[in-house]
Short mmCIF file of C-alpha atoms in Angstrom, two decimals:
data_model
loop_
_atom_site.label_atom_id
_atom_site.label_comp_id
_atom_site.label_asym_id
_atom_site.label_seq_id
_atom_site.Cartn_x
_atom_site.Cartn_y
_atom_site.Cartn_z
CA MET A 13 25.17 15.81 6.73
CA ALA A 14 22.50 17.31 4.35
CA GLY A 15 19.28 18.38 5.76
CA VAL A 16 15.72 17.60 4.95
CA ASP A 17 14.33 19.78 2.17
CA TRP A 18 11.21 20.53 4.13
CA GLU A 19 9.83 23.06 1.61
CA LYS A 20 9.81 20.50 -1.05
CA ALA A 21 8.32 17.82 1.16
CA TYR A 22 5.60 20.39 2.24
CA HIS A 23 4.52 21.18 -1.24
CA ASP A 24 4.10 17.45 -1.88
CA LEU A 25 2.13 16.89 1.30
CA GLU A 26 -0.08 19.92 0.54
CA ALA A 27 -1.03 18.27 -2.82
CA HIS A 28 -2.37 15.47 -0.62
CA ILE A 29 -4.33 17.43 1.98
CA GLU A 30 -7.00 18.57 -0.32
CA ASN A 31 -7.77 14.98 -1.28
CA ILE A 32 -7.41 13.85 2.44
CA MET A 33 -10.20 16.41 3.35
CA ARG A 34 -12.28 15.44 0.35
CA GLU A 35 -12.32 11.75 1.05
CA THR A 36 -12.66 12.27 4.74
CA SER A 37 -15.83 14.34 4.03
CA GLU A 38 -17.10 11.56 1.82
CA LEU A 39 -16.33 8.98 4.81
CA VAL A 40 -18.19 11.19 7.30
CA ASN A 41 -21.18 11.87 4.89
CA ASN A 42 -21.60 8.16 4.12
CA ALA A 43 -20.90 6.92 7.60
CA SER A 44 -23.57 5.33 9.75
CA PRO A 45 -24.46 7.38 12.61
CA LYS A 46 -23.40 6.08 16.01
CA LEU A 47 -26.31 4.18 17.57
CA ARG A 48 -27.82 6.10 20.39
CA LEU A 49 -31.06 6.52 22.17
CA ASN A 50 -32.07 10.23 22.37
CA LYS A 51 -35.37 10.35 24.09
CA ILE A 52 -38.45 8.42 25.20
CA PHE A 53 -41.55 10.49 24.55
CA ILE A 54 -44.82 9.70 26.64
CA GLU A 55 -48.31 10.60 25.83
CA LYS A 56 -50.98 9.78 28.18
CA GLU A 57 -54.45 9.44 26.44
CA ASN A 58 -56.90 6.58 26.54
CA THR A 59 -53.75 4.55 25.77
CA LEU A 60 -50.38 5.10 26.93
CA ASN A 61 -48.37 6.10 23.77
CA VAL A 62 -44.51 5.78 23.73
CA ILE A 63 -42.33 7.16 21.00
CA ILE A 64 -38.74 6.09 20.95
CA ASP A 65 -36.25 8.83 19.32
CA ALA A 66 -33.02 7.11 18.47
CA THR A 67 -30.17 7.84 16.07
CA GLY A 68 -28.64 4.86 14.05
CA ASP A 69 -28.51 3.00 10.82
CA LYS A 70 -31.72 0.93 9.77
CA MET A 71 -33.04 0.46 13.34
CA GLU A 72 -35.79 -1.66 15.07
CA TYR A 73 -37.49 -0.68 18.23
CA ALA A 74 -38.99 -2.70 21.19
CA ILE A 75 -40.48 -2.06 24.50
CA ASP A 76 -40.77 -3.79 28.00
CA LEU A 77 -43.65 -2.35 29.82
CA ILE A 78 -43.28 -3.40 33.48
CA ASP A 79 -46.17 -2.62 36.10
CA ARG A 80 -44.30 -1.70 39.11
CA LYS A 81 -46.94 -3.18 41.24
CA GLY A 82 -46.95 -6.45 39.58
CA LYS A 83 -50.72 -6.37 38.79
CA ILE A 84 -50.30 -7.12 35.13
CA GLU A 85 -47.71 -9.26 33.48
CA THR A 86 -44.61 -7.28 31.94
CA ILE A 87 -45.52 -6.72 28.24
CA LYS A 88 -42.65 -7.38 25.89
CA THR A 89 -43.47 -6.01 22.40
CA GLY A 90 -40.45 -7.70 20.48
CA TYR A 91 -38.53 -5.71 17.85
CA GLY A 92 -40.28 -4.08 14.98
CA LYS A 93 -39.80 -1.27 12.53
CA SER A 94 -42.21 1.11 14.03
CA ASN A 95 -40.89 3.49 16.92
CA THR A 96 -44.35 4.30 18.11
CA PHE A 97 -46.16 1.96 20.65
CA ASN A 98 -49.83 2.33 22.10
CA PHE A 99 -50.64 0.18 25.32
CA ASP A 100 -54.21 -0.12 26.30
CA ILE A 101 -53.53 -0.66 30.03
CA PRO A 102 -55.22 0.25 33.40
CA SER A 103 -54.04 3.32 35.25
CA GLY A 104 -50.97 2.63 37.33
CA ARG A 105 -47.18 3.24 37.91
CA TYR A 106 -45.06 1.54 35.14
CA THR A 107 -41.42 1.42 34.02
CA ILE A 108 -40.80 1.67 30.36
CA ARG A 109 -37.68 0.14 29.15
CA ALA A 110 -37.24 1.35 25.46
CA TYR A 111 -34.76 -0.39 23.19
CA ALA A 112 -33.34 0.51 19.78
CA LYS A 113 -31.05 -1.92 17.68
CA GLU A 114 -29.50 -1.79 14.35
CA GLU A 115 -30.57 -4.36 12.08
CA LYS A 116 -27.17 -5.06 10.54
CA THR A 117 -24.88 -5.13 13.59
CA ASN A 118 -27.35 -6.13 16.20
CA ALA A 119 -25.85 -3.45 18.33
CA ARG A 120 -28.36 -2.34 21.04
CA VAL A 121 -29.13 0.51 23.28
CA TYR A 122 -31.80 1.09 25.97
CA ASP A 123 -33.06 3.40 28.53
CA ASN A 124 -35.70 3.25 31.33
CA LYS A 125 -38.43 5.76 32.07
CA SER A 126 -40.96 5.81 34.92
CA VAL A 127 -44.45 6.92 34.37
CA ASN A 128 -47.44 7.45 36.51
CA TYR A 129 -50.32 6.75 34.00
CA LYS A 130 -53.73 7.67 34.54
CA LYS A 131 -56.08 6.62 31.91
CA VAL A 132 -57.90 9.54 30.11
CA THR A 133 -61.47 8.30 29.10
CA GLY A 134 -63.85 10.12 26.70
CA ASP A 135 -66.04 11.24 29.62
CA GLU A 136 -63.29 13.37 31.13
CA MET B 6 36.63 -15.19 1.37
CA GLU B 7 34.50 -12.37 2.81
CA LYS B 8 30.91 -13.38 3.43
CA TYR B 9 27.68 -11.27 3.25
CA LEU B 10 24.43 -11.76 4.97
CA LEU B 11 21.01 -10.58 3.82
CA ILE B 12 18.20 -10.30 6.30
CA SER B 13 14.72 -9.79 5.34
CA ASN B 14 11.10 -10.09 6.45
CA ALA B 15 10.35 -12.61 3.63
CA TYR B 16 12.11 -14.43 0.88
CA PRO B 17 10.73 -16.43 -2.11
CA THR B 18 10.73 -20.19 -1.76
CA LEU B 19 9.21 -23.00 -3.94
CA ASP B 20 6.02 -22.59 -1.90
CA ASN B 21 5.82 -18.91 -2.31
CA LEU B 22 7.63 -17.74 -5.46
CA TYR B 23 6.58 -14.21 -5.36
CA SER B 24 7.38 -13.18 -1.93
CA ASN B 25 9.99 -10.44 -2.16
CA SER B 26 11.25 -11.95 -5.40
CA PHE B 27 13.25 -8.82 -6.22
CA LEU B 28 15.58 -9.96 -3.33
CA HIS B 29 16.20 -13.21 -4.94
CA ARG B 30 17.08 -11.57 -8.28
CA ARG B 31 19.62 -9.47 -6.25
CA VAL B 32 21.12 -12.30 -4.37
CA LYS B 33 21.64 -14.41 -7.63
CA ALA B 34 23.17 -11.51 -9.24
CA TYR B 35 25.55 -10.89 -6.33
CA GLN B 36 26.44 -14.62 -6.46
CA ASP B 37 27.18 -14.28 -10.05
CA LYS B 38 29.51 -11.62 -9.28
CA GLY B 39 31.30 -13.78 -7.01
CA LEU B 40 29.96 -12.58 -3.68
CA LYS B 41 29.17 -15.36 -0.97
CA VAL B 42 25.77 -14.37 0.16
CA ASP B 43 23.67 -16.06 2.98
CA VAL B 44 20.07 -15.30 3.67
CA VAL B 45 18.20 -15.01 7.04
CA VAL B 46 14.48 -14.40 7.31
CA LEU B 47 13.21 -12.89 10.47
CA THR B 48 10.29 -14.80 11.79
CA THR B 49 8.88 -15.86 15.18
CA ARG B 50 7.74 -19.12 13.64
CA VAL B 51 9.93 -22.31 13.92
CA ILE B 52 10.61 -23.07 10.17
CA LYS B 53 13.30 -25.49 8.87
CA ASP B 54 15.98 -23.99 6.43
CA LYS B 55 14.91 -24.00 2.90
CA PHE B 56 16.92 -24.20 -0.33
CA TYR B 57 15.67 -22.28 -3.48
CA ASP B 58 17.35 -21.93 -6.77
CA GLY B 59 20.79 -22.36 -5.14
CA VAL B 60 20.23 -20.06 -2.32
CA HIS B 61 20.19 -21.31 1.47
CA ILE B 62 17.39 -19.67 3.43
CA LYS B 63 17.63 -19.82 7.29
CA TYR B 64 14.65 -18.69 9.52
CA MET B 65 15.45 -16.93 12.84
CA ASP B 66 13.91 -14.88 15.41
CA GLU B 67 15.72 -11.78 16.75
CA TYR B 68 17.48 -13.82 19.30
CA GLN B 69 18.61 -16.55 17.03
CA ILE B 70 19.98 -14.00 14.80
CA ALA B 71 21.91 -12.46 17.59
CA SER B 72 23.38 -15.74 18.38
CA TYR B 73 24.22 -16.40 14.67
CA LEU B 74 25.91 -13.22 14.38
CA LYS B 75 28.11 -13.79 17.33
CA GLN B 76 29.15 -17.14 15.79
CA ASN B 77 29.65 -16.15 12.26
CA ALA B 78 31.66 -13.01 10.96
CA TYR B 79 30.17 -11.35 8.03
CA GLN B 80 31.86 -8.31 6.37
CA THR B 81 28.52 -6.64 5.64
CA VAL B 82 24.98 -7.21 6.82
CA MET B 83 22.30 -6.24 4.24
CA MET B 84 18.81 -5.40 5.62
CA HIS B 85 15.49 -4.91 3.55
CA PHE B 86 12.43 -3.98 5.44
CA VAL B 87 14.34 -3.15 8.53
CA ASN B 88 12.67 -2.87 12.18
CA PRO B 89 13.80 -2.91 15.63
CA LYS B 90 13.53 -6.64 15.82
CA MET B 91 15.58 -7.27 12.87
CA PHE B 92 18.30 -4.99 14.19
CA HIS B 93 18.36 -6.68 17.59
CA GLY B 94 21.24 -8.90 16.41
CA ILE B 95 23.58 -6.01 15.51
CA ASP B 96 22.74 -4.27 19.02
CA ALA B 97 23.81 -7.51 20.77
CA LEU B 98 27.28 -7.41 19.38
CA SER B 99 30.01 -5.25 20.75
CA LYS B 100 31.09 -2.18 18.77
CA GLU B 101 34.38 -4.07 17.62
CA GLU B 102 32.29 -7.04 16.67
CA ARG B 103 29.68 -5.28 14.44
CA PRO B 104 29.74 -5.78 10.81
CA ASN B 105 29.19 -3.15 8.18
CA ILE B 106 25.62 -2.63 7.50
CA VAL B 107 23.56 -1.45 4.64
CA VAL B 108 19.96 -0.82 5.05
CA TRP B 109 17.48 -0.71 2.01
CA LEU B 110 14.59 1.66 2.40
CA HIS B 111 11.76 0.39 0.06
CA GLY B 112 8.37 2.02 1.14
CA PHE B 113 6.03 1.44 4.07
CA GLU B 114 8.78 0.87 6.50
CA ALA B 115 9.99 4.47 6.13
CA GLU B 116 6.94 6.56 5.41
CA ALA B 117 4.52 8.62 7.41
CA TRP B 118 1.41 6.62 8.46
CA HIS B 119 -0.85 9.04 6.86
CA ARG B 120 0.77 8.95 3.37
CA ARG B 121 -1.56 6.12 2.21
CA TYR B 122 -4.63 7.62 4.08
CA TYR B 123 -7.00 6.45 1.19
CA ASN B 124 -6.33 2.89 2.39
CA PHE B 125 -8.11 3.43 5.65
CA LEU B 126 -10.97 5.71 4.82
CA GLU B 127 -13.24 2.85 3.73
CA ASN B 128 -15.06 3.05 7.09
CA ILE B 129 -14.64 4.68 10.39
CA SER B 130 -13.13 1.58 12.13
CA GLN B 131 -10.47 1.37 9.69
CA LEU B 132 -9.58 4.93 10.51
CA ASP B 133 -9.74 4.38 14.23
CA SER B 134 -7.38 1.23 13.85
CA ALA B 135 -4.83 3.38 11.86
CA LEU B 136 -4.89 6.10 14.39
CA GLU B 137 -4.42 3.38 17.22
CA ARG B 138 -1.37 1.92 15.21
CA LYS B 139 0.03 5.34 14.84
CA ASP B 140 1.08 5.29 18.40
CA SER B 141 1.95 1.69 18.70
CA VAL B 142 3.56 0.97 15.54
CA PHE B 143 4.35 3.76 13.26
CA GLU B 144 5.87 6.14 15.82
CA PRO B 145 8.21 3.52 17.47
CA GLN B 146 9.41 2.80 13.76
CA ARG B 147 10.00 6.46 13.15
CA GLU B 148 12.15 6.87 16.35
CA PHE B 149 14.03 3.66 15.49
CA LEU B 150 15.03 4.96 12.02
CA LYS B 151 15.81 8.26 13.35
CA GLU B 152 18.23 6.70 15.84
CA LEU B 153 19.50 4.33 13.23
CA MET B 154 20.51 7.18 11.15
CA THR B 155 22.04 9.46 13.64
CA ARG B 156 23.90 6.69 15.80
CA ASP B 157 27.78 7.05 15.65
CA ASP B 158 28.59 3.65 16.92
CA LEU B 159 27.75 2.05 13.63
CA ASN B 160 29.34 1.64 10.16
CA ILE B 161 25.94 1.89 8.28
CA LYS B 162 24.80 3.12 4.79
CA PHE B 163 21.28 3.55 3.48
CA VAL B 164 19.90 2.72 -0.12
CA TYR B 165 16.88 4.56 -1.17
CA VAL B 166 14.96 3.32 -4.29
CA SER B 167 14.51 6.78 -5.57
CA LYS B 168 15.52 10.29 -4.97
CA ARG B 169 12.14 11.39 -4.82
CA PHE B 170 11.09 8.65 -2.37
CA LYS B 171 13.84 9.89 -0.12
CA GLU B 172 13.05 13.59 -0.38
CA LEU B 173 9.30 13.38 -0.40
CA TYR B 174 8.42 10.45 1.82
CA VAL B 175 11.42 9.38 4.03
CA ASP B 176 13.24 12.56 4.90
CA PRO B 177 10.27 14.45 6.37
CA TYR B 178 9.06 11.17 7.97
CA VAL B 179 12.19 10.58 9.71
CA GLY B 180 13.36 14.23 10.29
CA VAL B 181 17.03 13.65 9.44
CA VAL B 182 19.13 12.58 6.51
CA PRO B 183 21.84 9.91 7.23
CA GLU B 184 25.48 10.62 6.50
CA LYS B 185 26.01 7.87 4.12
CA PHE B 186 23.33 7.10 1.48
CA THR B 187 22.94 6.12 -2.12
CA ILE B 188 20.00 6.13 -4.48
CA ILE B 189 19.84 2.73 -6.20
CA HIS B 190 16.70 1.61 -7.96
CA ASN B 191 15.02 -1.53 -7.97
CA ILE B 192 15.95 -3.69 -10.83
CA ILE B 193 13.82 -3.78 -14.04
CA ASP B 194 14.90 -6.99 -15.46
CA GLY B 195 15.69 -6.40 -19.19
CA GLU B 196 16.03 -10.18 -19.78
CA LEU B 197 12.52 -10.93 -18.65
CA PHE B 198 11.05 -7.73 -20.00
CA THR B 199 12.71 -7.53 -23.44
CA TYR B 200 11.93 -4.61 -25.80
CA GLN B 201 9.64 -5.57 -28.44
CA LYS B 202 9.06 -2.83 -31.15
CA LYS B 203 5.63 -1.66 -31.34
CA ASP B 204 3.75 -0.51 -34.39
CA ARG B 205 1.13 2.36 -34.59
CA HIS B 206 -1.71 -0.12 -34.04
CA ASP B 207 -0.21 -1.01 -30.78
CA ARG B 208 -1.28 2.34 -29.31
CA LEU B 209 -4.93 1.12 -29.59
CA LYS B 210 -4.18 -1.84 -27.23
CA ILE B 211 -4.19 -0.66 -23.60
CA CYS B 212 -3.49 -2.78 -20.71
CA SER B 213 -3.41 -2.44 -16.83
CA ILE B 214 -1.86 -5.16 -14.69
CA ARG B 215 -2.32 -4.03 -10.91
CA PRO B 216 -3.38 -5.49 -7.55
CA PHE B 217 -6.76 -4.53 -6.68
CA THR B 218 -6.04 -4.92 -2.81
CA ALA B 219 -5.79 -1.22 -2.07
CA ARG B 220 -6.77 2.27 -3.30
CA ASN B 221 -3.10 3.46 -3.75
CA TYR B 222 -3.16 1.38 -7.01
CA ALA B 223 -5.80 3.72 -8.29
CA ASN B 224 -7.74 1.10 -10.33
CA ASP B 225 -10.71 3.45 -9.80
CA ILE B 226 -9.11 5.99 -11.94
CA THR B 227 -8.43 3.44 -14.70
CA ALA B 228 -12.18 2.75 -14.60
CA ASP B 229 -12.96 6.46 -14.71
CA VAL B 230 -10.57 7.07 -17.62
CA ILE B 231 -12.07 4.22 -19.69
CA LYS B 232 -15.66 5.59 -18.93
CA GLN B 233 -14.49 9.15 -19.99
CA LEU B 234 -12.78 7.71 -23.21
CA SER B 235 -16.09 5.99 -24.04
CA LYS B 236 -17.32 9.50 -25.03
CA LYS B 237 -14.73 9.70 -27.69
CA ARG B 238 -15.55 8.78 -31.27
CA TYR B 239 -12.66 6.55 -31.74
CA PHE B 240 -13.45 4.59 -28.57
CA LYS B 241 -14.46 1.47 -30.31
CA LYS B 242 -11.19 1.19 -32.01
CA LEU B 243 -9.42 0.84 -28.63
CA GLU B 244 -9.10 -2.46 -26.72
CA PHE B 245 -8.63 -2.58 -23.03
CA ASN B 246 -7.36 -5.63 -21.06
CA ILE B 247 -7.45 -5.17 -17.38
CA TYR B 248 -5.57 -7.82 -15.16
CA GLY B 249 -5.41 -8.21 -11.47
CA ASP B 250 -7.20 -9.47 -8.31
CA GLY B 251 -8.30 -8.25 -4.93
CA LYS B 252 -11.25 -7.19 -2.87
CA LEU B 253 -11.74 -4.17 -5.07
CA PHE B 254 -11.82 -5.99 -8.48
CA ASN B 255 -15.52 -6.36 -8.85
CA VAL B 256 -16.51 -3.07 -7.12
CA ILE B 257 -14.35 -1.16 -9.41
CA THR B 258 -14.66 -3.11 -12.77
CA ASN B 259 -18.55 -3.86 -12.71
CA SER B 260 -19.26 -0.37 -14.28
CA LEU B 261 -16.88 -1.54 -17.23
CA GLN B 262 -18.81 -4.67 -18.22
CA GLN B 263 -21.09 -2.44 -20.33
CA PHE B 264 -18.21 -2.14 -22.95
CA ASP B 265 -17.52 -4.88 -25.34
CA ASN B 266 -13.94 -3.70 -25.85
CA VAL B 267 -13.05 -3.77 -22.31
CA HIS B 268 -11.96 -7.27 -21.20
CA LEU B 269 -11.57 -8.06 -17.51
CA HIS B 270 -9.27 -10.72 -16.33
CA LYS B 271 -9.73 -11.46 -12.77
CA GLY B 272 -6.81 -13.23 -11.14
CA PHE B 273 -3.23 -13.16 -9.92
CA VAL B 274 -0.94 -12.63 -12.84
CA GLN B 275 2.25 -14.61 -12.64
CA GLN B 276 5.32 -12.76 -13.22
CA ASP B 277 6.39 -14.98 -16.16
CA GLU B 278 2.98 -14.28 -17.88
CA ILE B 279 3.49 -10.53 -17.84
CA PRO B 280 6.07 -10.21 -20.77
CA LYS B 281 3.22 -12.06 -23.00
CA ILE B 282 0.72 -9.52 -21.96
CA HIS B 283 3.19 -6.72 -22.57
CA ALA B 284 3.88 -7.95 -25.96
CA GLU B 285 0.12 -7.74 -27.11
CA HIS B 286 -0.20 -4.12 -25.93
CA GLY B 287 1.21 -0.62 -26.70
CA ILE B 288 0.08 1.42 -23.80
CA PHE B 289 0.28 0.57 -20.10
CA LEU B 290 -2.43 2.46 -18.16
CA GLY B 291 -1.12 2.45 -14.52
CA PRO B 292 -2.36 5.35 -12.60
CA SER B 293 -0.98 5.63 -8.98
CA ARG B 294 -1.52 7.43 -5.77
CA HIS B 295 1.66 6.28 -4.19
CA ASP B 296 4.81 4.69 -5.59
CA SER B 297 8.44 4.88 -4.32
CA GLN B 298 9.55 3.78 -7.83
CA GLY B 299 6.74 2.45 -9.86
CA VAL B 300 8.36 -1.08 -10.74
CA SER B 301 5.26 -2.44 -12.77
CA LEU B 302 5.47 0.83 -14.84
CA GLY B 303 9.27 0.37 -15.44
CA GLU B 304 8.66 -3.27 -16.41
CA ALA B 305 6.07 -2.16 -19.00
CA MET B 306 8.51 0.49 -20.23
CA SER B 307 11.30 -2.06 -20.42
CA SER B 308 8.99 -4.20 -22.63
CA GLY B 309 8.39 -1.05 -24.96
CA LEU B 310 4.87 -0.09 -23.62
CA VAL B 311 4.10 3.64 -23.09
CA PRO B 312 3.13 4.16 -19.53
CA VAL B 313 0.18 6.40 -18.77
CA THR B 314 0.29 7.31 -15.15
CA ASN B 315 0.50 10.10 -12.59
CA ALA B 316 3.35 12.46 -11.48
CA ILE B 317 3.31 11.28 -8.03
CA GLY B 318 5.95 9.84 -5.49
CA GLY B 319 9.11 8.42 -7.34
CA ILE B 320 7.35 8.07 -10.70
CA PRO B 321 8.50 11.35 -12.32
CA GLU B 322 12.07 10.35 -11.65
CA PHE B 323 11.66 7.47 -14.23
CA ILE B 324 9.14 8.84 -16.73
CA GLU B 325 9.55 12.06 -18.54
CA HIS B 326 6.30 13.57 -19.98
CA LYS B 327 5.91 13.07 -23.65
CA LYS B 328 9.41 11.59 -23.86
CA THR B 329 9.16 8.33 -22.28
CA GLY B 330 5.66 8.20 -21.05
CA MET B 331 2.55 10.48 -20.30
CA LEU B 332 1.96 12.00 -16.74
CA ALA B 333 -1.00 13.65 -15.42
CA LYS B 334 -1.32 15.31 -12.00
CA ARG B 335 -2.37 13.25 -9.07
CA ASP B 336 -6.09 11.88 -9.49
CA ASP B 337 -6.63 13.86 -12.66
CA VAL B 338 -8.78 11.77 -14.88
CA LYS B 339 -9.33 14.34 -17.56
CA GLU B 340 -5.59 14.67 -17.94
CA MET B 341 -5.09 11.13 -18.40
CA VAL B 342 -7.74 10.95 -20.86
CA ASP B 343 -6.07 13.77 -22.64
CA ASN B 344 -2.74 11.86 -22.60
CA ILE B 345 -4.34 8.86 -24.28
CA ASP B 346 -5.86 11.22 -26.67
CA TYR B 347 -2.64 12.44 -27.57
CA LEU B 348 -0.99 8.92 -28.18
CA TYR B 349 -4.13 8.09 -30.39
CA LYS B 350 -3.59 11.25 -32.33
CA ASN B 351 0.25 11.04 -32.46
CA PRO B 352 1.24 7.52 -33.68
CA LYS B 353 4.86 8.54 -34.50
CA GLN B 354 5.32 10.07 -31.09
CA PHE B 355 3.87 7.01 -29.58
CA LYS B 356 6.34 4.74 -31.45
CA LYS B 357 9.21 7.05 -30.44
CA MET B 358 8.11 7.15 -26.78
CA SER B 359 8.00 3.37 -26.95
CA LYS B 360 11.63 2.90 -27.79
CA ASN B 361 12.73 5.71 -25.54
CA ALA B 362 10.88 4.33 -22.57
CA SER B 363 12.61 0.84 -22.84
CA VAL B 364 16.07 2.51 -23.40
CA SER B 365 15.70 5.01 -20.51
CA ILE B 366 14.59 2.63 -17.90
CA GLN B 367 17.11 0.18 -18.66
CA GLU B 368 19.79 2.83 -18.38
CA GLN B 369 18.48 3.82 -15.08
CA ALA B 370 17.44 0.51 -13.51
CA GLY B 371 18.77 -2.31 -15.72
CA LEU B 372 20.26 -5.31 -13.91
CA GLU B 373 23.87 -4.46 -14.61
CA THR B 374 23.43 -0.86 -13.52
CA VAL B 375 21.85 -1.50 -10.28
CA ILE B 376 23.95 -4.63 -9.35
CA ASN B 377 27.18 -2.77 -9.94
CA LYS B 378 26.13 0.18 -7.77
CA GLU B 379 24.84 -2.27 -5.01
CA ILE B 380 28.16 -4.14 -4.85
CA GLU B 381 30.08 -0.88 -4.74
CA VAL B 382 27.96 0.13 -1.68
CA ILE B 383 28.10 -3.46 -0.13
CA VAL B 384 31.77 -4.12 -0.56
CA ASN B 385 33.64 -0.70 -0.72
CA GLY B 386 33.83 2.56 0.97
CA TRP B 387 33.81 1.43 4.41
CA SER B 388 35.99 3.22 7.05
#
């Protein structure tokens, strides 16, 4: 039984490898990043400011702001292009549920963060 | 009278004329040579027998094939696009009952999954899917072929459509070489693709007839070659006709719409329309990234067109550079442009190559040549 000519086959395959690498590089460079929510940034001023940091392709953002004592009704912002939200709310303990979704696929991620908000007024 | 059985994954019928039509060409030729050949198509669907052009086609699953083989003695069973299910019927027979077996290896069923990598690099999910299929589909097929090639309880021969296909694609994929094998090319039908003498002006008429379904057909290179040629002073003298269909047609050809001398013909080209297209052109621009033989190139050569393509896979076994066609390295657009430039500047060479191409391909893969070799393998030389 004759054997496989591995050397000949290898040289042919080697001619492929550079192309495989180049095209894989194109694929990776053009690929949409995987959707993920990186961090929720909070700034406590005279408003509660929330910034959603997320990675993905053409994203929209939304927040549900839940008063943990139920004094004010939950605020649902709905999805929009901006990742920054300002809430003029009384001091209190809140849960922030931050969402990011991709416009094209409707894929969605979210995360929760608790905040003890004390309104900072101009007099302070 | 000895009987022979051909088993395949598909066979042409009146409803689907082009499904493995090359098998029907073979069966008719075997019949013309006096062989009694039955045809079975492996399928899980319940389909009534069909008759097409004098051939009785039966549709069976692997268990029905097993029963059928127990009840019907065949001297040789011929298998195309073999897989474990197709072979189940043979395994169900005792060693003494088993017929002789000839397995034709054509392409995808006997190659490494990554050889057509460009077809699943459109997006990440395609790549992920191919990687999943690697373990569930491709690896079992490889193991199956390896076992088939090394079993000593079978009287089995293998047919490869080209030597380079065997050496570059199949051998390193399977990892073994079977004891009994023959290289027999697919038929290039000289009756359908009759040689038509070309004159010097025909080198200005360039056609491409390719599916636009996958990147191995390299139509993107055709588009790039035309765009590069548009910088030549003689470009306006050239005429291009691009035929084909598939999801990539618009994507690839959109950029060619700017050229008045490039005509786009979107649609599936029926086989009997191809000779007419061949008759109106002198050069067949058919770049390729993967071919076990390059049948469409061979058909164009038979008609007298000079092929301009790439030295990949089985192609160099059929085309000798500057003798029977023009070869460029893999994906090398500049070299392909230079090759067309050469034909433009050397009309005498073009005419000579046109004649050479037709003679050469018919010598290699003409109907008589192929069928005589196949009948020899099917009928004779069994121990």
